[in-house]
PDB file of C-alpha atoms in Angstrom:
ATOM      1  CA  SER U   1       0.062   0.089   0.191  1.00 77.00           C
ATOM      2  CA  VAL U   2       1.088   3.637  -0.846  1.00 80.00           C
ATOM      3  CA  SER U   3       1.328   5.768   2.527  1.00 75.00           C
ATOM      4  CA  HIS U   4       2.399   9.083   4.424  1.00 71.00           C
ATOM      5  CA  CYS U   5       2.317  10.994   0.519  1.00 72.00           C
ATOM      6  CA  TYR U   6       3.710  14.199   0.536  1.00 66.00           C
ATOM      7  CA  ILE U   7       5.262  16.751  -1.683  1.00 61.00           C
ATOM      8  CA  THR U   8       8.564  18.484  -1.757  1.00 61.00           C
ATOM      9  CA  ALA U   9       9.326  22.388  -0.768  1.00 63.00           C
ATOM     10  CA  ALA U  10      10.784  22.574  -4.610  1.00 62.00           C
ATOM     11  CA  GLU U  11       7.197  20.563  -6.135  1.00 57.00           C
ATOM     12  CA  GLN U  12       5.245  22.981  -3.280  1.00 57.00           C
ATOM     13  CA  ALA U  13       6.319  26.668  -4.931  1.00 61.00           C
ATOM     14  CA  LYS U  14       5.853  24.461  -8.422  1.00 61.00           C
ATOM     15  CA  PHE U  15       2.011  23.300  -7.806  1.00 57.00           C
ATOM     16  CA  ASN U  16       1.894  26.894  -6.067  1.00 59.00           C
ATOM     17  CA  THR U  17      -0.127  25.052  -2.549  1.00 59.00           C
ATOM     18  CA  PRO U  18       1.396  25.675   1.202  1.00 57.00           C
ATOM     19  CA  ILE U  19       0.298  21.643   2.003  1.00 55.00           C
ATOM     20  CA  HIS U  20       3.246  19.979   2.896  1.00 63.00           C
ATOM     21  CA  ASP U  21       1.081  16.084   2.814  1.00 71.00           C
ATOM     22  CA  LEU U  22      -0.187  14.660  -0.500  1.00 74.00           C
ATOM     23  CA  ASP U  23      -3.595  12.724  -0.791  1.00 80.00           C
ATOM     24  CA  CYS U  24      -2.541   8.784  -2.203  1.00 82.00           C
ATOM     25  CA  ARG U  25      -5.156   8.500  -4.026  1.00 86.00           C
ATOM     26  CA  ASP U  26      -3.895  12.564  -5.781  1.00 86.00           C
ATOM     27  CA  ALA U  27      -3.697  11.421  -9.991  1.00 90.00           C
ATOM     28  CA  ARG U  28      -0.638  12.504 -10.139  1.00 88.00           C
ATOM     29  CA  LEU U  29       0.564   9.768  -7.766  1.00 88.00           C
ATOM     30  CA  ILE U  30      -0.861   7.146  -9.744  1.00 91.00           C
ATOM     31  CA  GLU U  31       0.144   8.339 -12.819  1.00 93.00           C
ATOM     32  CA  ALA U  32       3.743   8.104 -11.704  1.00 91.00           C
ATOM     33  CA  PHE U  33       2.645   4.543 -11.260  1.00 91.00           C
ATOM     34  CA  THR U  34       0.119   3.748 -13.644  1.00 92.00           C
ATOM     35  CA  LYS U  35       3.299   5.089 -16.015  1.00 93.00           C
ATOM     36  CA  LEU U  36       5.281   2.055 -15.315  1.00 91.00           C
ATOM     37  CA  GLY U  37       2.930  -0.566 -16.062  1.00 90.00           C
ATOM     38  CA  VAL U  38       1.385  -1.060 -12.115  1.00 93.00           C
ATOM     39  CA  ARG U  39      -2.373  -0.682 -12.039  1.00 93.00           C
ATOM     40  CA  ALA U  40      -3.874   0.724  -9.518  1.00 94.00           C
ATOM     41  CA  GLU U  41      -7.177   0.366  -7.505  1.00 93.00           C
ATOM     42  CA  THR U  42      -8.519   3.885  -5.861  1.00 91.00           C
ATOM     43  CA  SER U  43     -11.551   2.176  -4.078  1.00 92.00           C
ATOM     44  CA  CYS U  44     -11.496   0.610  -0.623  1.00 89.00           C
ATOM     45  CA  ASN U  45     -15.001  -0.776  -1.213  1.00 91.00           C
ATOM     46  CA  ASN U  46     -14.037  -2.868  -3.959  1.00 91.00           C
ATOM     47  CA  LEU U  47     -10.674  -3.294  -2.811  1.00 89.00           C
ATOM     48  CA  ASN U  48     -12.341  -4.977   0.512  1.00 87.00           C
ATOM     49  CA  THR U  49     -14.983  -7.175  -1.487  1.00 89.00           C
ATOM     50  CA  TRP U  50     -12.030  -8.822  -3.548  1.00 89.00           C
ATOM     51  CA  THR U  51     -11.894 -12.633  -3.455  1.00 86.00           C
ATOM     52  CA  LEU U  52      -7.508 -12.914  -4.143  1.00 81.00           C
ATOM     53  CA  ASP U  53      -8.490 -14.169  -7.160  1.00 88.00           C
ATOM     54  CA  GLN U  54      -9.926 -10.908  -8.163  1.00 92.00           C
ATOM     55  CA  ALA U  55      -7.245  -8.849  -6.546  1.00 89.00           C
ATOM     56  CA  ARG U  56      -4.286 -10.910  -7.859  1.00 88.00           C
ATOM     57  CA  ARG U  57      -6.113 -10.761 -11.494  1.00 92.00           C
ATOM     58  CA  ALA U  58      -6.268  -7.068 -10.788  1.00 93.00           C
ATOM     59  CA  ALA U  59      -2.667  -7.134 -10.359  1.00 92.00           C
ATOM     60  CA  GLU U  60      -1.450  -8.415 -13.482  1.00 91.00           C
ATOM     61  CA  MET U  61       1.590  -6.285 -14.585  1.00 86.00           C
ATOM     62  CA  PRO U  62       1.783  -5.761 -18.818  1.00 84.00           C
ATOM     63  CA  GLY U  63       5.680  -7.178 -18.704  1.00 77.00           C
ATOM     64  CA  GLY U  64       4.008  -9.787 -16.252  1.00 78.00           C
ATOM     65  CA  GLY U  65       4.735 -10.038 -12.524  1.00 80.00           C
ATOM     66  CA  LYS U  66       2.478  -8.737 -10.063  1.00 84.00           C
ATOM     67  CA  MET U  67       1.943  -4.990  -8.553  1.00 90.00           C
ATOM     68  CA  LEU U  68      -1.091  -2.949  -7.346  1.00 92.00           C
ATOM     69  CA  PHE U  69      -1.222   0.978  -6.354  1.00 92.00           C
ATOM     70  CA  ILE U  70      -3.377   0.300  -3.265  1.00 90.00           C
ATOM     71  CA  PRO U  71      -4.165   3.928  -0.676  1.00 85.00           C
ATOM     72  CA  GLY U  72      -2.635   2.995   2.640  1.00 80.00           C
ATOM     73  CA  ASP U  73      -2.874   3.955   5.710  1.00 75.00           C
ATOM     74  CA  GLY U  74      -5.868   5.510   6.753  1.00 75.00           C
ATOM     75  CA  ILE U  75      -7.376   5.388   3.614  1.00 84.00           C
ATOM     76  CA  CYS U  76      -7.766   1.796   1.773  1.00 87.00           C
ATOM     77  CA  VAL U  77      -5.695   0.346   4.689  1.00 87.00           C
ATOM     78  CA  GLN U  78      -5.845  -0.167   8.230  1.00 87.00           C
ATOM     79  CA  SER U  79      -1.663   0.410   9.271  1.00 87.00           C
ATOM     80  CA  ASN U  80      -1.754  -0.870  13.014  1.00 91.00           C
ATOM     81  CA  TRP U  81       1.384   1.091  13.483  1.00 88.00           C
ATOM     82  CA  ASP U  82       2.463   0.043  17.413  1.00 92.00           C
ATOM     83  CA  ALA U  83       5.614   3.099  18.172  1.00 89.00           C
ATOM     84  CA  SER U  84       5.854   0.600  21.710  1.00 92.00           C
ATOM     85  CA  VAL U  85       7.148  -2.605  19.211  1.00 93.00           C
ATOM     86  CA  HIS U  86      11.478  -2.543  19.799  1.00 90.00           C
ATOM     87  CA  SER U  87      11.751  -5.850  20.691  1.00 91.00           C
ATOM     88  CA  ALA U  88      11.339  -9.927  19.252  1.00 92.00           C
ATOM     89  CA  ALA U  89       8.878 -10.690  22.355  1.00 95.00           C
ATOM     90  CA  ALA U  90       6.922  -7.156  21.617  1.00 95.00           C
ATOM     91  CA  VAL U  91       6.395  -8.451  17.572  1.00 96.00           C
ATOM     92  CA  ASP U  92       5.459 -11.466  18.998  1.00 97.00           C
ATOM     93  CA  ALA U  93       2.697  -9.938  20.986  1.00 97.00           C
ATOM     94  CA  TYR U  94       1.619  -7.149  18.492  1.00 97.00           C
ATOM     95  CA  VAL U  95       1.647  -9.969  16.026  1.00 97.00           C
ATOM     96  CA  ASP U  96      -0.915 -12.234  18.004  1.00 97.00           C
ATOM     97  CA  ARG U  97      -2.954  -8.367  19.101  1.00 96.00           C
ATOM     98  CA  THR U  98      -3.648  -7.722  15.659  1.00 96.00           C
ATOM     99  CA  MET U  99      -4.288 -10.593  14.147  1.00 96.00           C
ATOM    100  CA  GLN U 100      -7.139 -11.193  16.780  1.00 95.00           C
ATOM    101  CA  ALA U 101      -8.508  -7.813  16.127  1.00 93.00           C
ATOM    102  CA  ALA U 102      -8.754  -8.410  12.050  1.00 91.00           C
ATOM    103  CA  ARG U 103     -10.245 -11.911  12.389  1.00 89.00           C
ATOM    104  CA  ALA U 104     -12.983 -10.368  14.644  1.00 87.00           C
ATOM    105  CA  GLY U 105     -13.675  -8.028  11.093  1.00 81.00           C
ATOM    106  CA  SER U 106     -10.985  -5.858   9.899  1.00 73.00           C
ATOM    107  CA  PRO U 107     -12.055  -4.204   6.423  1.00 81.00           C
ATOM    108  CA  MET U 108      -8.014  -4.557   4.314  1.00 85.00           C
ATOM    109  CA  PHE U 109      -4.712  -4.316   7.480  1.00 90.00           C
ATOM    110  CA  GLN U 110      -1.239  -4.750   7.653  1.00 91.00           C
ATOM    111  CA  VAL U 111       0.702  -6.355   9.702  1.00 94.00           C
ATOM    112  CA  GLN U 112       3.581  -4.424  10.441  1.00 92.00           C
ATOM    113  CA  ALA U 113       5.714  -7.452  11.618  1.00 94.00           C
ATOM    114  CA  PHE U 114       9.507  -5.101  12.402  1.00 92.00           C
ATOM    115  CA  SER U 115      10.858  -3.660  15.460  1.00 90.00           C
ATOM    116  CA  GLN U 116       9.858   0.061  15.064  1.00 87.00           C
ATOM    117  CA  GLN U 117      13.010   1.947  14.770  1.00 79.00           C
ATOM    118  CA  LYS U 118      13.734   5.941  14.745  1.00 73.00           C
ATOM    119  CA  LEU U 119      16.202   6.831  12.840  1.00 67.00           C
ATOM    120  CA  PHE U 120      18.001   3.019  12.116  1.00 72.00           C
ATOM    121  CA  VAL U 121      16.822   0.100  11.236  1.00 70.00           C
ATOM    122  CA  PRO U 122      17.970  -2.565  13.670  1.00 73.00           C
ATOM    123  CA  LEU U 123      18.848  -5.022  11.680  1.00 76.00           C
ATOM    124  CA  GLU U 124      19.965  -7.876  14.318  1.00 77.00           C
ATOM    125  CA  LYS U 125      17.093  -7.601  15.739  1.00 86.00           C
ATOM    126  CA  SER U 126      15.237  -8.076  12.012  1.00 88.00           C
ATOM    127  CA  LYS U 127      17.215 -11.110  11.230  1.00 88.00           C
ATOM    128  CA  GLU U 128      15.857 -12.362  14.559  1.00 91.00           C
ATOM    129  CA  ILE U 129      12.708 -11.447  13.625  1.00 94.00           C
ATOM    130  CA  ASN U 130      12.125 -12.589  10.668  1.00 94.00           C
ATOM    131  CA  LEU U 131      13.276 -16.559  11.564  1.00 94.00           C
ATOM    132  CA  ASN U 132      10.171 -16.136  13.457  1.00 96.00           C
ATOM    133  CA  ILE U 133       7.903 -14.825  11.671  1.00 97.00           C
ATOM    134  CA  LEU U 134       8.775 -17.919   8.755  1.00 96.00           C
ATOM    135  CA  ARG U 135       8.758 -20.593  11.680  1.00 96.00           C
ATOM    136  CA  TRP U 136       5.116 -19.260  12.496  1.00 97.00           C
ATOM    137  CA  LEU U 137       4.218 -19.686   8.947  1.00 97.00           C
ATOM    138  CA  LYS U 138       5.997 -22.941   8.608  1.00 96.00           C
ATOM    139  CA  THR U 139       4.457 -24.006  11.864  1.00 97.00           C
ATOM    140  CA  SER U 140       1.667 -22.174  13.118  1.00 97.00           C
ATOM    141  CA  ASP U 141      -1.677 -20.304  12.270  1.00 96.00           C
ATOM    142  CA  LYS U 142      -0.500 -16.815  13.486  1.00 97.00           C
ATOM    143  CA  LEU U 143      -0.192 -15.823  10.429  1.00 96.00           C
ATOM    144  CA  THR U 144      -3.029 -16.796   8.719  1.00 94.00           C
ATOM    145  CA  GLY U 145      -5.282 -14.109   7.177  1.00 91.00           C
ATOM    146  CA  VAL U 146      -2.503 -12.089   7.171  1.00 93.00           C
ATOM    147  CA  ASN U 147      -3.065  -9.359   4.114  1.00 89.00           C
ATOM    148  CA  LEU U 148      -0.304  -7.456   4.234  1.00 90.00           C
ATOM    149  CA  LEU U 149       2.882  -8.350   5.834  1.00 94.00           C
ATOM    150  CA  GLU U 150       5.937  -6.101   6.595  1.00 92.00           C
ATOM    151  CA  VAL U 151       8.975  -6.997   7.427  1.00 93.00           C
ATOM    152  CA  ASN U 152      12.222  -5.385   7.195  1.00 89.00           C
ATOM    153  CA  LEU U 153      15.341  -6.702   6.266  1.00 86.00           C
ATOM    154  CA  VAL U 154      13.739  -8.775   3.273  1.00 88.00           C
ATOM    155  CA  CYS U 155      17.805 -10.381   2.674  1.00 86.00           C
ATOM    156  CA  ALA U 156      16.976 -12.334   5.602  1.00 88.00           C
ATOM    157  CA  TYR U 157      14.344 -14.900   4.741  1.00 91.00           C
ATOM    158  CA  GLY U 158      12.378 -12.486   2.670  1.00 91.00           C
ATOM    159  CA  PRO U 159      12.139 -15.404  -0.509  1.00 91.00           C
ATOM    160  CA  SER U 160      11.137 -17.915   2.302  1.00 93.00           C
ATOM    161  CA  ILE U 161       9.105 -15.907   3.599  1.00 94.00           C
ATOM    162  CA  ALA U 162       7.265 -15.879   0.861  1.00 92.00           C
ATOM    163  CA  THR U 163       7.009 -18.795  -0.259  1.00 93.00           C
ATOM    164  CA  ALA U 164       5.427 -20.035   2.780  1.00 95.00           C
ATOM    165  CA  LEU U 165       2.857 -16.544   2.153  1.00 93.00           C
ATOM    166  CA  GLY U 166       1.840 -18.899  -0.816  1.00 89.00           C
ATOM    167  CA  ALA U 167       3.616 -17.052  -3.290  1.00 87.00           C
ATOM    168  CA  VAL U 168       5.785 -18.173  -6.446  1.00 86.00           C
ATOM    169  CA  VAL U 169      10.039 -17.786  -5.961  1.00 88.00           C
ATOM    170  CA  THR U 170      11.874 -18.742  -8.804  1.00 89.00           C
ATOM    171  CA  PRO U 171      15.400 -20.056  -9.259  1.00 91.00           C
ATOM    172  CA  ALA U 172      16.207 -16.693 -11.007  1.00 89.00           C
ATOM    173  CA  ASP U 173      14.038 -14.774  -8.704  1.00 87.00           C
ATOM    174  CA  ARG U 174      16.120 -15.963  -5.918  1.00 88.00           C
ATOM    175  CA  ALA U 175      18.968 -15.109  -7.794  1.00 89.00           C
ATOM    176  CA  MET U 176      18.237 -11.740  -7.993  1.00 87.00           C
ATOM    177  CA  CYS U 177      17.684 -11.574  -4.687  1.00 87.00           C
ATOM    178  CA  ARG U 178      20.901 -12.331  -3.518  1.00 86.00           C
ATOM    179  CA  ALA U 179      22.250 -10.347  -6.347  1.00 88.00           C
ATOM    180  CA  SER U 180      20.745  -7.538  -4.566  1.00 88.00           C
ATOM    181  CA  CYS U 181      21.615  -8.563  -0.891  1.00 88.00           C
ATOM    182  CA  ALA U 182      25.017  -9.188  -1.499  1.00 86.00           C
ATOM    183  CA  GLU U 183      26.250  -6.771   0.821  1.00 82.00           C
ATOM    184  CA  ALA U 184      24.099  -7.584   3.730  1.00 77.00           C
ATOM    185  CA  CYS U 185      25.160 -10.970   3.222  1.00 75.00           C
ATOM    186  CA  ARG U 186      28.884  -9.723   3.096  1.00 76.00           C
ATOM    187  CA  VAL U 187      28.624  -6.829   6.001  1.00 74.00           C
ATOM    188  CA  LEU U 188      26.160  -8.840   8.394  1.00 69.00           C
ATOM    189  CA  GLY U 189      25.763 -12.398   7.569  1.00 65.00           C
ATOM    190  CA  SER U 190      22.108 -11.483   6.854  1.00 62.00           C
ATOM    191  CA  CYS U 191      21.494 -13.171   3.924  1.00 63.00           C
ATOM    192  CA  SER U 192      19.365 -15.976   4.301  1.00 70.00           C
ATOM    193  CA  LEU U 193      17.484 -16.220   1.083  1.00 64.00           C
TER     194      LEU U 193
END
Protein backbone atom coordinates (compact mmCIF):
# COMPACT_ATOMS: atom_id res chain seq x y z
CA SER A 1 0.00 0.00 0.00
CA VAL A 2 1.15 3.55 -0.66
CA SER A 3 1.30 5.67 2.48
CA HIS A 4 2.88 8.76 4.00
CA CYS A 5 2.42 10.77 0.80
CA TYR A 6 3.76 14.32 0.64
CA ILE A 7 5.31 16.78 -1.75
CA THR A 8 8.73 18.39 -1.44
CA ALA A 9 9.31 22.12 -0.99
CA ALA A 10 10.23 22.41 -4.70
CA GLU A 11 6.99 20.65 -5.67
CA GLN A 12 5.11 22.87 -3.24
CA ALA A 13 6.35 25.96 -5.13
CA LYS A 14 5.75 24.36 -8.52
CA PHE A 15 2.13 23.50 -7.72
CA ASN A 16 1.63 26.74 -5.75
CA THR A 17 0.22 25.00 -2.70
CA PRO A 18 0.92 25.58 1.01
CA ILE A 19 0.16 21.93 1.78
CA HIS A 20 3.01 19.48 2.33
CA ASP A 21 0.79 16.43 2.68
CA LEU A 22 -0.46 14.83 -0.50
CA ASP A 23 -3.53 12.62 -0.64
CA CYS A 24 -2.25 9.18 -1.64
CA ARG A 25 -5.14 9.06 -4.13
CA ASP A 26 -3.86 12.16 -5.94
CA ALA A 27 -4.02 11.64 -9.72
CA ARG A 28 -0.39 12.77 -10.17
CA LEU A 29 0.85 10.10 -7.81
CA ILE A 30 -1.31 7.36 -9.33
CA GLU A 31 -0.17 8.36 -12.83
CA ALA A 32 3.49 8.03 -11.79
CA PHE A 33 2.78 4.37 -10.95
CA THR A 34 0.49 3.54 -13.88
CA LYS A 35 3.02 4.94 -16.37
CA LEU A 36 5.33 2.16 -15.14
CA GLY A 37 2.70 -0.50 -15.76
CA VAL A 38 1.47 -0.75 -12.18
CA ARG A 39 -2.28 -1.06 -11.95
CA ALA A 40 -4.15 1.03 -9.38
CA GLU A 41 -7.30 0.52 -7.35
CA THR A 42 -8.42 3.45 -5.21
CA SER A 43 -11.91 2.25 -4.32
CA CYS A 44 -11.75 0.92 -0.78
CA ASN A 45 -15.11 -0.77 -1.33
CA ASN A 46 -13.74 -2.73 -4.29
CA LEU A 47 -10.61 -3.70 -2.38
CA ASN A 48 -12.57 -4.90 0.63
CA THR A 49 -14.93 -7.05 -1.43
CA TRP A 50 -12.45 -8.71 -3.81
CA THR A 51 -11.51 -12.35 -3.49
CA LEU A 52 -7.83 -13.23 -3.55
CA ASP A 53 -8.18 -14.36 -7.18
CA GLN A 54 -9.78 -11.03 -8.14
CA ALA A 55 -6.94 -9.14 -6.45
CA ARG A 56 -4.36 -11.28 -8.26
CA ARG A 57 -5.99 -10.59 -11.63
CA ALA A 58 -6.25 -6.86 -10.88
CA ALA A 59 -2.53 -6.74 -10.01
CA GLU A 60 -1.26 -8.39 -13.21
CA MET A 61 1.26 -6.20 -15.00
CA PRO A 62 1.56 -6.12 -18.80
CA GLY A 63 5.17 -7.40 -18.78
CA GLY A 64 4.53 -10.08 -16.16
CA GLY A 65 4.54 -10.02 -12.40
CA LYS A 66 1.97 -8.51 -10.09
CA MET A 67 1.84 -5.15 -8.37
CA LEU A 68 -1.14 -3.08 -7.30
CA PHE A 69 -1.21 0.55 -6.15
CA ILE A 70 -3.49 0.77 -3.09
CA PRO A 71 -3.98 3.92 -0.98
CA GLY A 72 -2.64 2.92 2.42
CA ASP A 73 -2.69 4.13 6.01
CA GLY A 74 -6.04 5.54 7.01
CA ILE A 75 -7.53 5.41 3.52
CA CYS A 76 -8.08 1.81 2.41
CA VAL A 77 -5.72 -0.06 4.72
CA GLN A 78 -5.71 -0.33 8.50
CA SER A 79 -2.00 0.19 9.26
CA ASN A 80 -1.93 -1.18 12.83
CA TRP A 81 1.13 0.92 13.61
CA ASP A 82 2.36 0.55 17.18
CA ALA A 83 5.30 2.73 18.19
CA SER A 84 5.95 0.66 21.32
CA VAL A 85 7.16 -2.46 19.45
CA HIS A 86 10.94 -2.60 19.95
CA SER A 87 11.85 -6.25 20.57
CA ALA A 88 11.24 -9.71 19.14
CA ALA A 89 8.94 -10.50 22.09
CA ALA A 90 6.99 -7.29 21.50
CA VAL A 91 6.61 -8.18 17.79
CA ASP A 92 5.26 -11.61 18.80
CA ALA A 93 2.63 -10.05 21.10
CA TYR A 94 1.82 -7.35 18.53
CA VAL A 95 1.21 -9.95 15.79
CA ASP A 96 -1.11 -11.90 18.11
CA ARG A 97 -3.12 -8.75 19.02
CA THR A 98 -3.29 -7.47 15.46
CA MET A 99 -4.33 -10.78 13.90
CA GLN A 100 -6.96 -11.37 16.61
CA ALA A 101 -8.47 -7.92 16.00
CA ALA A 102 -8.34 -8.36 12.21
CA ARG A 103 -10.05 -11.74 12.34
CA ALA A 104 -12.90 -10.06 14.23
CA GLY A 105 -13.86 -8.19 11.07
CA SER A 106 -11.22 -5.69 9.99
CA PRO A 107 -11.23 -4.24 6.49
CA MET A 108 -7.95 -4.61 4.56
CA PHE A 109 -5.11 -4.52 7.09
CA GLN A 110 -1.38 -4.79 7.39
CA VAL A 111 0.79 -6.37 10.02
CA GLN A 112 4.02 -4.49 10.68
CA ALA A 113 6.07 -7.49 11.79
CA PHE A 114 9.22 -5.61 12.68
CA SER A 115 10.85 -3.66 15.47
CA GLN A 116 9.92 0.01 15.10
CA GLN A 117 12.97 2.18 14.57
CA LYS A 118 13.79 5.78 15.27
CA LEU A 119 16.58 6.45 12.76
CA PHE A 120 18.29 3.17 11.85
CA VAL A 121 16.73 -0.21 11.14
CA PRO A 122 17.74 -2.64 13.91
CA LEU A 123 19.25 -5.23 11.57
CA GLU A 124 20.17 -7.94 14.07
CA LYS A 125 16.65 -7.79 15.55
CA SER A 126 15.21 -7.88 12.04
CA LYS A 127 17.09 -11.06 11.21
CA GLU A 128 15.78 -12.73 14.39
CA ILE A 129 12.22 -11.47 13.84
CA ASN A 130 12.17 -12.64 10.21
CA LEU A 131 13.26 -16.12 11.29
CA ASN A 132 10.40 -16.09 13.83
CA ILE A 133 7.96 -15.05 11.08
CA LEU A 134 9.13 -17.91 8.89
CA ARG A 135 8.67 -20.36 11.79
CA TRP A 136 5.17 -19.02 12.51
CA LEU A 137 4.18 -19.41 8.87
CA LYS A 138 5.49 -22.99 8.72
CA THR A 139 4.33 -24.28 12.10
CA SER A 140 1.26 -22.32 13.24
CA ASP A 141 -1.82 -20.40 12.15
CA LYS A 142 -0.53 -17.19 13.76
CA LEU A 143 -0.53 -15.27 10.45
CA THR A 144 -3.31 -17.15 8.66
CA GLY A 145 -5.43 -14.63 6.81
CA VAL A 146 -2.90 -11.79 6.89
CA ASN A 147 -3.61 -9.23 4.16
CA LEU A 148 -0.31 -7.31 3.94
CA LEU A 149 2.74 -8.47 5.87
CA GLU A 150 5.54 -5.95 6.33
CA VAL A 151 9.07 -6.96 7.28
CA ASN A 152 12.43 -5.22 7.51
CA LEU A 153 15.63 -6.66 6.01
CA VAL A 154 14.11 -8.75 3.23
CA CYS A 155 17.61 -10.24 2.72
CA ALA A 156 17.01 -12.26 5.87
CA TYR A 157 14.54 -15.00 4.87
CA GLY A 158 12.51 -12.78 2.50
CA PRO A 159 12.08 -15.31 -0.34
CA SER A 160 11.36 -18.10 2.16
CA ILE A 161 8.71 -15.94 3.87
CA ALA A 162 7.17 -15.14 0.48
CA THR A 163 7.09 -18.85 -0.42
CA ALA A 164 5.51 -19.74 2.94
CA LEU A 165 2.81 -17.14 2.21
CA GLY A 166 2.05 -18.87 -1.10
CA ALA A 167 4.09 -16.85 -3.59
CA VAL A 168 6.00 -18.59 -6.34
CA VAL A 169 9.67 -17.71 -5.95
CA THR A 170 11.75 -19.03 -8.82
CA PRO A 171 15.46 -19.84 -8.76
CA ALA A 172 15.94 -16.68 -10.87
CA ASP A 173 14.07 -14.65 -8.22
CA ARG A 174 16.33 -16.07 -5.51
CA ALA A 175 19.42 -15.30 -7.58
CA MET A 176 18.25 -11.71 -8.06
CA CYS A 177 17.61 -11.38 -4.34
CA ARG A 178 21.01 -12.86 -3.53
CA ALA A 179 22.71 -10.38 -5.90
CA SER A 180 20.75 -7.43 -4.48
CA CYS A 181 21.57 -8.51 -0.94
CA ALA A 182 25.30 -9.13 -1.54
CA GLU A 183 26.38 -6.24 0.70
CA ALA A 184 24.04 -7.27 3.53
CA CYS A 185 25.28 -10.83 3.21
CA ARG A 186 28.92 -9.77 3.39
CA VAL A 187 28.65 -7.13 6.11
CA LEU A 188 25.87 -8.49 8.29
CA GLY A 189 25.91 -12.19 7.58
CA SER A 190 22.17 -11.84 7.15
CA CYS A 191 21.67 -13.44 3.76
CA SER A 192 19.35 -16.32 4.56
CA LEU A 193 17.04 -16.74 1.61
